[in-house]
Amino acid sequence: MRRGATIAAVAVALGVSGVWAYQRVPSRMEEVARWREIAWPFPRDGWPAGRAFRCDGACEGAELYVRAKRGFCNCDRGVADDDEVDRVADVDLINPRFAAGAPGEEVSFNEMRGRARRYDLDMSDGVRHAAIGVAVSRRCDLFVAAAQGRGEASAMQRAALAFLQTQEMKGWVLAALDGQ
Amino acid sequence: MFRCVLTAAGLVLFAGSTFVHAQKQTIGAPPEASNMKLVGTNDLQARSAYQPTIHHQGDRWIAYIGHHGGTDDVPAPVNPMTGKEEPNGTSVVDVTDPAHPKYLRHLPGQEGKYESGGAQMVRVCDGKSLPKGDPNAVYMLRTFGSEAHEIWNVADPADPVLVARIGGLKDTHKSWWECDTGIAFLVSGAPDWRTRRMTQIYDFSDPAHPQKIRDFGLPGQEPGATGAVPTELHGPISTGPNGNRVFFGYGTNKGGILQIVDRDKLLNGPKEPTPDNLRYPEISRMPMSAFNGAHTTFPMLDMPVAEFAEDKDGKTRDIVMIVDEAILNECGEARQMVWFADVTTETRPMMISSYTVPEASGQFCQRGGRFGSHSSNESMAPVYYKKMAFIAFFNAGVRALDIRDPYHPREVGYFIPSITSATDKRCIPIEGGARCKVAIQTNNVETDDRGYIYIVDRANTGLHILELTGPARAAAGLPRN
């Protein structure tokens, strides 16, 4: 029993550190990705518009959309499962007919925890795009990000998360969550 | 010149301080009221309150009041009747004499704070009205925190006995129970569904032996679906087998939907949660603005409208009153308010009017806490049904609306309780911290067959029992008091 518990604890620890390492290992795309701000491309909906960016670097053509969603009800549980990412992460703004390829994973950003998930999108021009959805929570508020592009989803996710970790974006996210 | 500047500055400062003072509620100040009068109060042990249900039980009137979980400061308030800390649950109050409500029992709920604990929802049916109920029993259906629904026998309201429990759920909320058939529309989060809240339909005609009928929701919410997930359920209201309609409200403060469903097809149609089967009982669906959600969808069918009395067609209208729920403090979102939909032509429902409290009438965006609507009374007792509606409006208290002409609803009274030392603060984030204010947060309202109005406070101020006065009383057709 004790041995089983030890194995489980080690597995959990390795898993958590693995996720962390996976997020932090810089890729070529992360090193050279440059995100340029573009106009918010979606029609007005229930949440105020956020900010949109297009990648000019190694992730050429990928787009990233980020915004705060204040007043999210799951105040204590936060973003606890993949269904929550499907519901809130704004991937439906890109294309409402998205399908997840695999279970998501835990992510943390700006001391907020949540989940990220990868999707396949069949775009109207017949081209298949990869997309990611990210949702993290701060008490009753959410910060969400969605990205799409023709490149590989995991690399796009790393590039997007690296961009969100810049001082400028961290400061903007906190201000947006404060309603400023 | 310098003296003039000083004087002007002083005047500006004085005016500013008066302005702030006018918006701030203070302990000891009288309630703000128009055509509504306070009859009695109870502090509900300073527990944050959600649904009150008033039940005529023998020769007594009993209020069953659901509570949210505790707060960060006080996760489990002390019950003075037991001397113990108890997680918020259900308050049972004898309101036979509304001037002197008597607290009978606190039935603890799930541990947890705010929406994660407590026992928010409550409905009550007599055993003798249920097809297979114990005729000597009175059954209370309540949520248990977010994880379960429970049925208690409250024949002795001071000593409830647990009858049945349906657990393993998440995000339980605002259920509906038909007392003549026993059919219950439970708001739950089933573990495999993609939405936080959907409908689980049960047969509680014999409350001791609940029978599951089916799960229901909007296509896209069911297990295994992909793509965008439609707005989650808030609560349904059924008109029973005679009306044969269930009005579902989806959303809280965003992306609201009114869904009109054929009750018979819902209960007896194919039950496997496939997109086609979920669409089968739907008559129509009316999307609202993305700015507003649907907390309460209260049907008032076959309403005579005086203005249309001479028309050859359409003299009576089927109306659904839709109430949004405000979520963010200090007006941090689009206004949540009240809408009236004409659903006479069921497949083409149309919004016909709206109501909100004028913000400037009380500088409500400055007072603290939430401002906007949350819920309405749901009693269909003749005393007010299709004549008067009562709306819980958070820091603007309760509002009495004359709805006899639903195309032109008109406020005829209001009551904003005084705050007390128990009233909890409400905060908004500011750079580097938070700014908090204390204000009333009228969360829910219900009426009884006698015409008393019961309002409860989310910010721990308790229960206030009110009656109409003056022109509002006359509009409701009540005798002078």
XYZ file of C-alpha atoms in Angstrom:
661
model
C 0.000 0.000 0.000
C 2.760 2.383 1.054
C 4.828 1.398 -1.993
C 1.874 2.093 -4.249
C 1.362 5.500 -2.667
C 5.046 6.308 -3.122
C 4.958 5.307 -6.775
C 1.842 7.409 -7.284
C 3.432 10.417 -5.569
C 6.572 10.128 -7.682
C 4.491 9.761 -10.822
C 2.478 12.868 -9.957
C 5.651 14.805 -9.172
C 7.290 13.745 -12.415
C 4.168 14.540 -14.318
C 3.884 18.036 -12.883
C 7.540 18.783 -13.405
C 7.274 17.307 -16.875
C 4.454 19.638 -17.775
C 6.428 22.557 -16.390
C 9.560 21.576 -18.271
C 7.553 21.038 -21.423
C 6.255 24.569 -21.177
C 9.599 26.132 -20.446
C 11.856 24.466 -22.998
C 12.374 27.134 -25.626
C 11.807 26.000 -29.182
C 13.078 27.563 -32.343
C 9.657 29.056 -32.946
C 9.589 30.619 -29.465
C 12.969 32.184 -29.977
C 12.104 33.893 -33.206
C 8.355 34.403 -32.978
C 7.365 38.063 -33.242
C 3.766 38.985 -32.490
C 2.369 42.111 -34.135
C -0.910 43.569 -32.868
C -3.821 43.580 -35.305
C -7.435 44.686 -34.994
C -9.781 42.445 -33.022
C -11.344 40.467 -35.870
C -14.574 39.226 -34.307
C -18.016 40.817 -34.064
C -19.168 42.162 -30.710
C -20.382 39.517 -28.302
C -21.136 39.369 -24.611
C -17.593 40.069 -23.532
C -15.612 43.209 -24.322
C -13.194 42.825 -27.202
C -9.672 41.746 -26.364
C -6.411 42.063 -28.240
C -5.324 40.179 -31.344
C -1.831 39.487 -32.675
C -0.334 37.993 -35.812
C 2.948 36.161 -35.815
C 5.548 37.450 -38.228
C 8.326 35.163 -37.184
C 8.777 31.459 -37.375
C 5.062 30.968 -36.702
C 4.277 33.073 -39.766
C 0.576 33.706 -40.166
C -0.530 32.321 -36.817
C -2.958 34.554 -34.941
C -3.484 34.915 -31.219
C -6.584 36.350 -29.550
C -6.615 37.184 -25.839
C -9.118 38.748 -23.473
C -10.372 38.849 -19.925
C -13.780 37.453 -19.041
C -14.819 38.940 -15.735
C -17.588 37.373 -13.730
C -17.033 33.739 -14.467
C -19.088 31.748 -12.008
C -16.824 28.833 -11.157
C -15.108 30.888 -8.490
C -13.660 28.074 -6.405
C -13.105 25.247 -8.847
C -11.617 27.387 -11.599
C -10.866 25.828 -14.962
C -11.039 22.272 -13.775
C -11.572 20.251 -16.930
C -11.281 20.235 -20.704
C -14.992 20.897 -21.172
C -14.464 24.241 -19.494
C -11.755 25.105 -22.025
C -14.135 24.119 -24.841
C -16.791 26.417 -23.364
C -14.822 29.531 -22.628
C -11.563 29.743 -24.571
C -12.939 31.585 -27.649
C -11.978 28.856 -30.110
C -15.613 29.010 -31.228
C -15.016 32.562 -32.444
C -12.536 31.193 -34.966
C -14.777 28.333 -36.000
C -17.747 26.943 -34.019
C -17.121 23.470 -35.460
C -13.940 22.642 -33.626
C -12.868 19.232 -32.439
C -10.252 18.429 -29.850
C -7.611 15.957 -30.881
C -6.620 14.897 -27.394
C -7.097 15.707 -23.723
C -5.733 19.061 -22.626
C -3.132 19.815 -20.012
C -2.656 21.999 -17.003
C -1.018 25.366 -17.532
C -0.196 28.293 -15.296
C 0.312 31.883 -16.244
C 0.756 35.019 -14.139
C 0.096 32.976 -10.997
C -3.192 31.798 -12.471
C -3.901 28.157 -13.125
C -6.015 26.550 -15.765
C -5.873 24.336 -18.798
C -4.874 24.396 -22.461
C -6.179 22.205 -25.242
C -5.407 21.668 -28.922
C -7.978 21.515 -31.673
C -8.356 20.804 -35.363
C -10.292 23.325 -37.416
C -11.692 22.765 -40.891
C -11.645 26.282 -42.286
C -14.028 27.537 -44.955
C -11.294 27.529 -47.602
C -10.835 23.814 -47.075
C -7.519 24.229 -45.323
C -7.032 22.488 -42.004
C -5.751 24.724 -39.233
C -4.436 23.851 -35.844
C -5.772 25.813 -32.900
C -5.175 26.061 -29.201
C -7.426 27.252 -26.428
C -6.123 28.392 -23.066
C -8.171 29.373 -20.023
C -6.839 30.336 -16.609
C -8.746 31.793 -13.686
C -8.276 34.311 -10.916
C -11.062 33.769 -8.389
C -14.255 34.520 -10.334
C -12.542 35.921 -13.422
C -11.065 34.270 -16.465
C -8.288 35.056 -18.848
C -8.560 33.229 -22.149
C -6.407 32.895 -25.220
C -7.020 31.205 -28.544
C -4.582 30.821 -31.390
C -4.815 29.363 -34.859
C -2.426 28.734 -37.706
C -1.215 26.265 -40.276
C 1.751 25.253 -38.177
C 2.082 22.640 -35.529
C -0.179 23.182 -32.521
C 2.296 22.439 -29.723
C 4.864 24.849 -31.144
C 2.195 27.515 -31.541
C 1.147 26.966 -27.936
C 4.691 27.410 -26.688
C 5.145 30.568 -28.732
C 1.859 32.005 -27.530
C 2.529 31.212 -23.873
C 6.016 32.695 -24.146
C 4.517 35.882 -25.551
C 1.971 36.064 -22.744
C 4.828 35.834 -20.254
C 6.371 39.093 -21.439
C 6.194 41.953 -18.971
C 3.993 44.023 -21.231
C 1.421 41.288 -21.641
C 1.496 40.315 -17.974
C 0.735 43.892 -17.002
C -2.043 44.182 -19.551
C -3.652 40.933 -18.441
C -3.756 42.025 -14.809
C -5.226 45.385 -15.759
C -7.842 43.715 -17.953
C -8.826 41.386 -15.132
C -9.188 44.441 -12.884
C -11.618 45.908 -15.395
C -9.294 48.677 -16.551
C -8.944 86.410 -5.428
C -7.158 83.761 -3.374
C -10.050 83.832 -0.891
C -12.527 83.268 -3.726
C -10.557 80.259 -4.929
C -10.475 78.813 -1.417
C -14.224 79.294 -1.020
C -14.908 77.681 -4.375
C -12.641 74.764 -3.530
C -14.423 74.331 -0.220
C -17.794 74.296 -1.914
C -16.602 71.709 -4.417
C -15.256 69.508 -1.618
C -18.501 69.852 0.360
C -20.608 69.024 -2.685
C -18.422 66.019 -3.404
C -18.670 64.681 0.123
C -22.453 65.153 0.131
C -22.677 63.285 -3.163
C -20.695 60.342 -1.808
C -22.724 60.364 1.394
C -25.990 60.278 -0.534
C -24.977 57.026 -2.228
C -23.713 55.233 0.832
C -25.996 53.195 3.051
C -25.356 53.647 6.762
C -26.318 51.522 9.741
C -29.283 53.040 11.546
C -30.622 54.904 8.540
C -34.242 54.114 7.684
C -35.088 51.910 4.714
C -35.852 53.571 1.406
C -39.402 52.790 0.355
C -42.286 53.735 -1.876
C -45.681 52.057 -1.602
C -44.132 49.142 0.260
C -43.943 48.750 4.017
C -41.847 46.606 6.323
C -43.908 44.127 8.353
C -41.264 41.967 9.995
C -37.664 40.788 9.775
C -35.399 37.928 10.700
C -31.614 37.986 10.491
C -31.380 34.380 9.198
C -28.301 33.978 11.387
C -26.437 36.329 9.039
C -26.307 33.747 6.267
C -26.192 34.713 2.577
C -29.605 33.894 1.140
C -30.911 32.593 -2.179
C -34.362 31.076 -2.717
C -37.249 31.605 -0.268
C -40.284 29.340 -0.632
C -43.340 30.079 1.502
C -45.581 27.114 2.235
C -49.041 27.023 3.828
C -48.676 24.066 6.149
C -51.787 23.229 8.144
C -52.668 26.432 9.930
C -49.130 27.736 9.753
C -47.087 29.554 7.125
C -43.516 28.358 6.906
C -40.683 30.010 4.982
C -37.943 27.698 3.724
C -34.951 29.731 2.693
C -31.922 28.393 0.843
C -28.460 29.765 1.505
C -25.228 30.140 -0.398
C -22.048 28.911 1.244
C -20.250 30.990 3.857
C -17.788 33.774 3.275
C -14.016 33.971 3.484
C -14.373 35.750 6.836
C -17.084 33.474 8.242
C -17.157 30.122 6.435
C -19.603 28.566 8.908
C -21.612 31.003 11.053
C -22.607 29.995 14.559
C -26.156 28.778 14.935
C -27.290 30.412 18.195
C -29.837 27.617 18.683
C -27.123 24.956 18.881
C -24.111 27.070 19.763
C -22.208 25.360 16.944
C -20.624 26.553 13.739
C -22.720 25.199 10.886
C -22.129 25.431 7.125
C -24.910 27.452 5.552
C -27.871 25.320 4.516
C -31.607 25.906 4.799
C -33.351 28.241 7.239
C -36.834 27.247 8.381
C -38.846 30.185 9.692
C -42.428 30.276 10.952
C -43.968 33.368 9.341
C -47.553 32.728 10.413
C -47.341 36.082 12.188
C -45.298 38.037 9.644
C -44.636 40.789 12.149
C -42.881 38.294 14.413
C -41.154 35.624 12.326
C -39.902 32.757 14.449
C -36.702 30.973 13.435
C -37.340 27.243 13.841
C -34.337 25.415 12.482
C -31.138 25.689 10.529
C -30.495 22.596 8.445
C -26.788 22.666 7.535
C -25.702 22.368 3.926
C -22.501 21.436 2.166
C -19.287 22.898 3.478
C -17.838 25.444 1.122
C -17.904 29.127 0.444
C -20.138 31.246 -1.751
C -21.606 29.252 -4.694
C -19.611 26.178 -3.757
C -21.346 25.408 -0.498
C -24.666 25.836 1.219
C -28.017 24.689 -0.142
C -29.282 27.458 -2.404
C -32.477 26.078 -3.861
C -35.658 24.923 -2.167
C -39.128 23.814 -3.336
C -41.909 22.348 -1.184
C -44.806 19.984 -2.004
C -47.442 18.423 0.248
C -47.455 14.652 0.357
C -51.199 14.656 -0.151
C -50.842 16.498 -3.491
C -48.226 14.099 -4.870
C -49.640 10.986 -6.600
C -47.798 8.522 -4.368
C -46.625 10.662 -1.495
C -47.244 10.036 2.195
C -50.337 12.167 2.817
C -49.047 13.106 6.247
C -45.716 14.309 4.904
C -44.594 17.661 3.584
C -41.609 17.323 1.269
C -38.855 19.840 0.818
C -36.615 19.465 -2.234
C -33.326 21.256 -1.816
C -29.902 21.346 -3.368
C -27.012 20.248 -1.179
C -24.185 22.573 -2.093
C -23.245 21.864 -5.665
C -23.117 18.081 -5.392
C -26.611 16.722 -4.689
C -30.362 17.131 -4.518
C -32.115 16.079 -1.328
C -35.712 15.483 -0.310
C -36.647 16.028 3.327
C -39.889 15.421 5.167
C -40.645 18.714 6.898
C -44.062 17.796 8.290
C -42.513 18.978 11.536
C -40.623 21.944 10.125
C -38.465 22.154 13.222
C -37.341 18.568 12.824
C -36.778 17.652 9.134
C -36.080 14.030 8.224
C -34.032 13.063 5.157
C -36.055 10.988 2.683
C -33.909 10.671 -0.448
C -30.720 11.941 -1.994
C -29.427 12.129 -5.551
C -25.686 12.703 -5.466
C -22.579 12.539 -7.596
C -23.390 15.804 -9.360
C -21.848 19.229 -9.767
C -23.269 22.733 -10.037
C -26.803 21.926 -8.899
C -29.020 24.976 -8.970
C -32.513 26.333 -9.611
C -34.843 23.355 -9.932
C -38.592 23.154 -10.465
C -40.999 20.620 -8.950
C -44.596 20.006 -10.045
C -46.552 19.272 -6.873
C -49.515 17.677 -8.663
C -47.503 15.156 -10.711
C -44.233 14.898 -8.812
C -42.195 15.544 -11.955
C -39.033 17.429 -11.040
C -36.803 19.332 -13.418
C -33.501 19.302 -11.576
C -30.732 21.667 -12.553
C -27.472 19.780 -12.275
C -24.116 19.232 -13.834
C -23.949 15.594 -14.881
C -20.338 14.429 -14.919
C -20.252 13.485 -18.607
C -22.089 16.483 -20.045
C -20.115 19.334 -21.592
C -21.992 22.082 -19.780
C -21.873 23.071 -16.141
C -25.645 22.966 -15.802
C -28.342 21.010 -17.640
C -31.660 19.375 -16.770
C -32.161 16.025 -15.121
C -35.809 15.037 -15.095
C -37.009 12.821 -12.264
C -40.314 11.371 -11.188
C -40.658 12.285 -7.515
C -44.321 11.260 -7.313
C -43.123 8.928 -4.574
C -40.364 11.013 -3.023
C -38.930 8.043 -1.188
C -38.237 6.305 -4.497
C -37.037 8.810 -7.131
C -37.152 7.524 -10.704
C -34.907 9.059 -13.352
C -36.687 9.927 -16.586
C -34.012 11.532 -18.732
C -31.280 14.123 -19.164
C -31.949 17.178 -21.291
C -30.090 20.162 -22.653
C -29.286 22.056 -25.810
C -27.685 20.108 -28.673
C -23.940 20.525 -28.323
C -24.039 20.149 -24.554
C -24.516 16.391 -24.585
C -21.722 13.889 -23.979
C -19.475 13.318 -26.947
C -20.435 16.461 -28.830
C -17.785 18.685 -30.378
C -17.611 22.345 -31.274
C -19.096 25.355 -29.514
C -20.998 24.636 -26.303
C -24.348 26.466 -25.992
C -25.110 28.640 -22.978
C -25.674 26.687 -19.773
C -29.050 26.265 -18.116
C -30.137 28.479 -15.241
C -33.607 27.195 -14.477
C -36.881 25.880 -15.913
C -40.513 26.572 -15.013
C -43.190 24.086 -16.035
C -46.883 24.776 -16.574
C -47.636 21.121 -15.779
C -49.640 18.617 -17.817
C -52.458 21.077 -18.495
C -50.280 23.817 -19.918
C -47.929 21.199 -21.411
C -45.051 23.635 -21.686
C -41.725 24.024 -19.958
C -39.936 27.353 -20.221
C -36.193 26.977 -19.870
C -33.943 29.939 -19.137
C -30.309 29.637 -20.190
C -27.536 31.994 -19.170
C -26.820 34.264 -16.237
C -25.558 37.605 -17.485
C -24.538 36.630 -21.022
C -25.922 34.923 -24.112
C -29.397 34.247 -22.722
C -31.857 31.891 -24.381
C -35.540 31.314 -23.761
C -36.455 27.802 -24.855
C -40.090 26.678 -25.122
C -40.501 22.939 -24.833
C -43.437 20.547 -25.267
C -43.627 18.893 -21.857
C -45.293 15.702 -23.079
C -42.710 15.160 -25.797
C -39.979 15.946 -23.302
C -41.189 13.348 -20.810
C -42.314 10.664 -23.242
C -40.134 11.181 -26.311
C -36.900 9.370 -27.101
C -34.537 9.836 -24.169
C -31.055 9.037 -25.418
C -29.224 12.392 -25.441
C -28.567 12.636 -29.159
C -28.851 15.980 -30.974
C -32.063 14.853 -32.709
C -33.644 13.636 -29.488
C -32.748 16.866 -27.726
C -34.346 18.861 -30.542
C -37.498 16.731 -30.660
C -39.497 18.394 -27.832
C -38.352 21.938 -28.611
C -41.057 24.232 -29.951
C -38.902 27.298 -30.315
C -35.898 29.080 -28.982
C -35.451 32.817 -28.616
C -31.855 34.005 -28.345
C -31.383 37.171 -26.331
C -28.668 39.762 -26.658
C -25.194 38.484 -25.831
C -25.261 41.132 -23.072
C -28.020 39.426 -21.082
C -28.768 36.052 -19.560
C -31.987 34.376 -18.486
C -32.081 33.604 -14.773
C -35.864 33.349 -14.462
C -38.354 32.611 -17.259
C -41.740 33.126 -15.626
C -44.765 32.223 -17.790
C -48.009 34.199 -17.618
C -50.192 32.621 -20.265
C -53.513 33.848 -21.611
C -53.214 37.350 -20.172
C -55.981 39.752 -21.170
C -54.438 43.012 -22.354
C -56.808 45.956 -21.919
C -55.291 47.861 -24.802
C -56.186 45.016 -27.192
C -59.728 44.456 -25.851
C -61.446 45.786 -28.979
C -59.183 43.973 -31.426
C -60.676 41.092 -33.412
C -57.702 38.884 -32.647
C -54.977 38.784 -30.049
C -57.018 40.093 -27.118
C -55.104 37.814 -24.796
C -51.418 37.151 -24.960
C -49.057 34.509 -23.635
C -46.273 36.346 -21.878
C -42.974 35.172 -20.423
C -41.161 37.499 -18.045
C -37.407 36.994 -18.337
C -35.130 38.204 -15.569
C -31.361 38.495 -16.098
C -28.869 38.130 -13.267
C -26.281 40.805 -12.553
C -22.955 39.317 -11.512
C -20.314 42.008 -11.296
C -20.107 44.613 -8.546
C -20.434 48.336 -9.216
C -21.825 48.025 -12.749
C -18.861 46.139 -14.174
C -20.998 44.657 -16.948
C -23.895 45.480 -19.265
C -27.138 46.220 -17.388
C -29.038 43.131 -16.337
C -32.757 43.788 -16.260
C -36.266 42.479 -16.916
C -37.730 41.571 -20.308
C -41.210 40.654 -21.403
C -41.630 38.286 -24.359
C -44.896 37.717 -26.199
C -44.920 33.983 -26.968
C -48.526 33.788 -28.180
C -47.247 32.597 -31.525
C -44.964 30.067 -29.947
C -42.696 29.490 -32.868
C -42.031 33.213 -33.210
C -41.569 34.629 -29.714
C -40.781 38.326 -29.613
C -39.465 40.661 -26.951
C -42.042 43.393 -26.372
C -40.883 45.477 -23.430
C -38.313 45.844 -20.716
C -37.826 47.342 -17.294
C -34.876 48.518 -15.277
C -34.407 50.672 -12.210
C -33.146 54.094 -13.313
C -29.557 54.146 -12.083
C -29.603 57.860 -11.378
C -32.554 57.462 -9.015
C -30.169 56.163 -6.379
C -26.677 56.400 -7.860
C -26.724 52.629 -7.633
C -23.508 52.107 -9.581
C -21.713 53.969 -6.789
C -23.343 52.279 -3.801
C -21.342 49.084 -3.828
C -22.172 45.505 -4.656
C -24.262 44.419 -7.578
C -26.828 46.636 -9.276
C -29.246 45.023 -11.700
C -31.883 42.366 -11.586
C -31.525 38.857 -10.254
C -34.870 37.104 -9.964
C -38.617 37.478 -9.653
C -41.278 35.947 -7.456
C -42.401 32.614 -8.909
C -45.650 32.079 -7.031
C -48.648 31.699 -9.324
C -51.145 32.345 -6.514
C -54.047 34.533 -7.705
C -53.209 37.384 -5.363
C -50.538 38.750 -7.701
C -50.361 36.437 -10.721
C -50.554 38.353 -14.017
C -51.106 41.600 -12.125
C -48.015 42.389 -10.133
C -44.433 41.152 -10.326
C -41.698 41.622 -7.774
C -38.104 41.856 -8.878
C -35.017 41.436 -6.690
C -32.651 44.143 -7.857
C -29.613 43.750 -5.569
C -28.603 47.159 -4.156
C -31.835 48.714 -5.464
C -33.846 46.383 -3.221
C -37.113 44.897 -4.433
C -39.219 46.526 -7.130
C -42.982 46.118 -7.517
C -44.139 46.211 -11.132
C -47.670 46.637 -12.404
C -47.626 44.157 -15.298
C -51.316 44.137 -16.226
C -50.235 45.651 -19.512
C -47.051 43.673 -20.175
C -46.336 45.844 -23.193
C -45.888 48.727 -20.746
C -44.726 47.446 -17.342
C -44.688 50.168 -14.714
C -42.920 50.393 -11.358
C -45.401 51.137 -8.586
C -43.338 50.553 -5.477
C -39.969 49.636 -4.046
C -38.254 48.799 -0.792
C -34.533 48.931 -0.042
C -33.823 47.521 3.425
C -31.440 49.213 5.795
C -28.058 47.633 6.214
C -27.102 46.171 9.577
C -23.891 45.213 11.317
C -24.286 41.806 9.645
C -24.321 43.192 6.101
C -21.211 41.967 4.336
C -18.943 44.094 2.191
C -18.623 43.852 -1.574
C -15.305 44.619 -3.234
C -13.920 45.441 -6.639
C -10.278 45.077 -7.666
C -8.270 48.240 -7.936
C -4.625 48.585 -8.719
C -2.697 46.859 -5.986
C -5.686 45.780 -3.929
C -9.404 46.044 -3.490
C -11.972 48.690 -2.624
C -14.960 47.528 -0.628
C -18.377 48.985 0.130
C -21.318 47.785 2.197
C -24.738 47.785 0.558
C -27.931 45.785 0.584
C -27.972 42.955 -1.978
C -31.579 41.844 -2.376
C -31.109 38.508 -4.081
C -34.446 36.725 -4.230
C -38.096 37.454 -3.629
C -41.213 35.365 -3.179
C -44.831 36.046 -2.256
C -47.403 34.046 -0.314
C -51.108 33.565 -0.951
C -51.902 36.272 1.630
C -50.013 38.883 -0.341
C -46.928 39.244 1.821
C -43.664 39.760 -0.009
C -40.509 38.078 1.255
C -37.103 39.372 0.219
C -33.753 37.922 1.237
C -30.269 39.331 1.088
C -27.137 37.903 -0.478
C -24.945 40.072 1.745
C -26.174 38.439 4.981
C -28.772 41.067 6.005
C -31.506 38.454 6.403
C -35.212 38.265 5.605
C -37.591 41.206 5.250
C -41.337 40.651 5.048
C -43.198 43.442 3.262
C -46.660 44.465 2.183
C -47.921 46.831 -0.457
C -49.412 50.175 0.463
C -51.189 53.018 -1.301
C -51.541 52.962 -5.084
C -49.468 49.777 -5.444
C -51.922 47.971 -3.197
C -54.830 49.299 -5.215
C -53.170 48.230 -8.468
C -52.955 44.683 -7.130
C -56.634 44.784 -6.179
C -55.912 44.302 -2.491
C -58.108 45.840 0.212
C -56.762 48.916 1.975
C -54.491 48.201 4.933
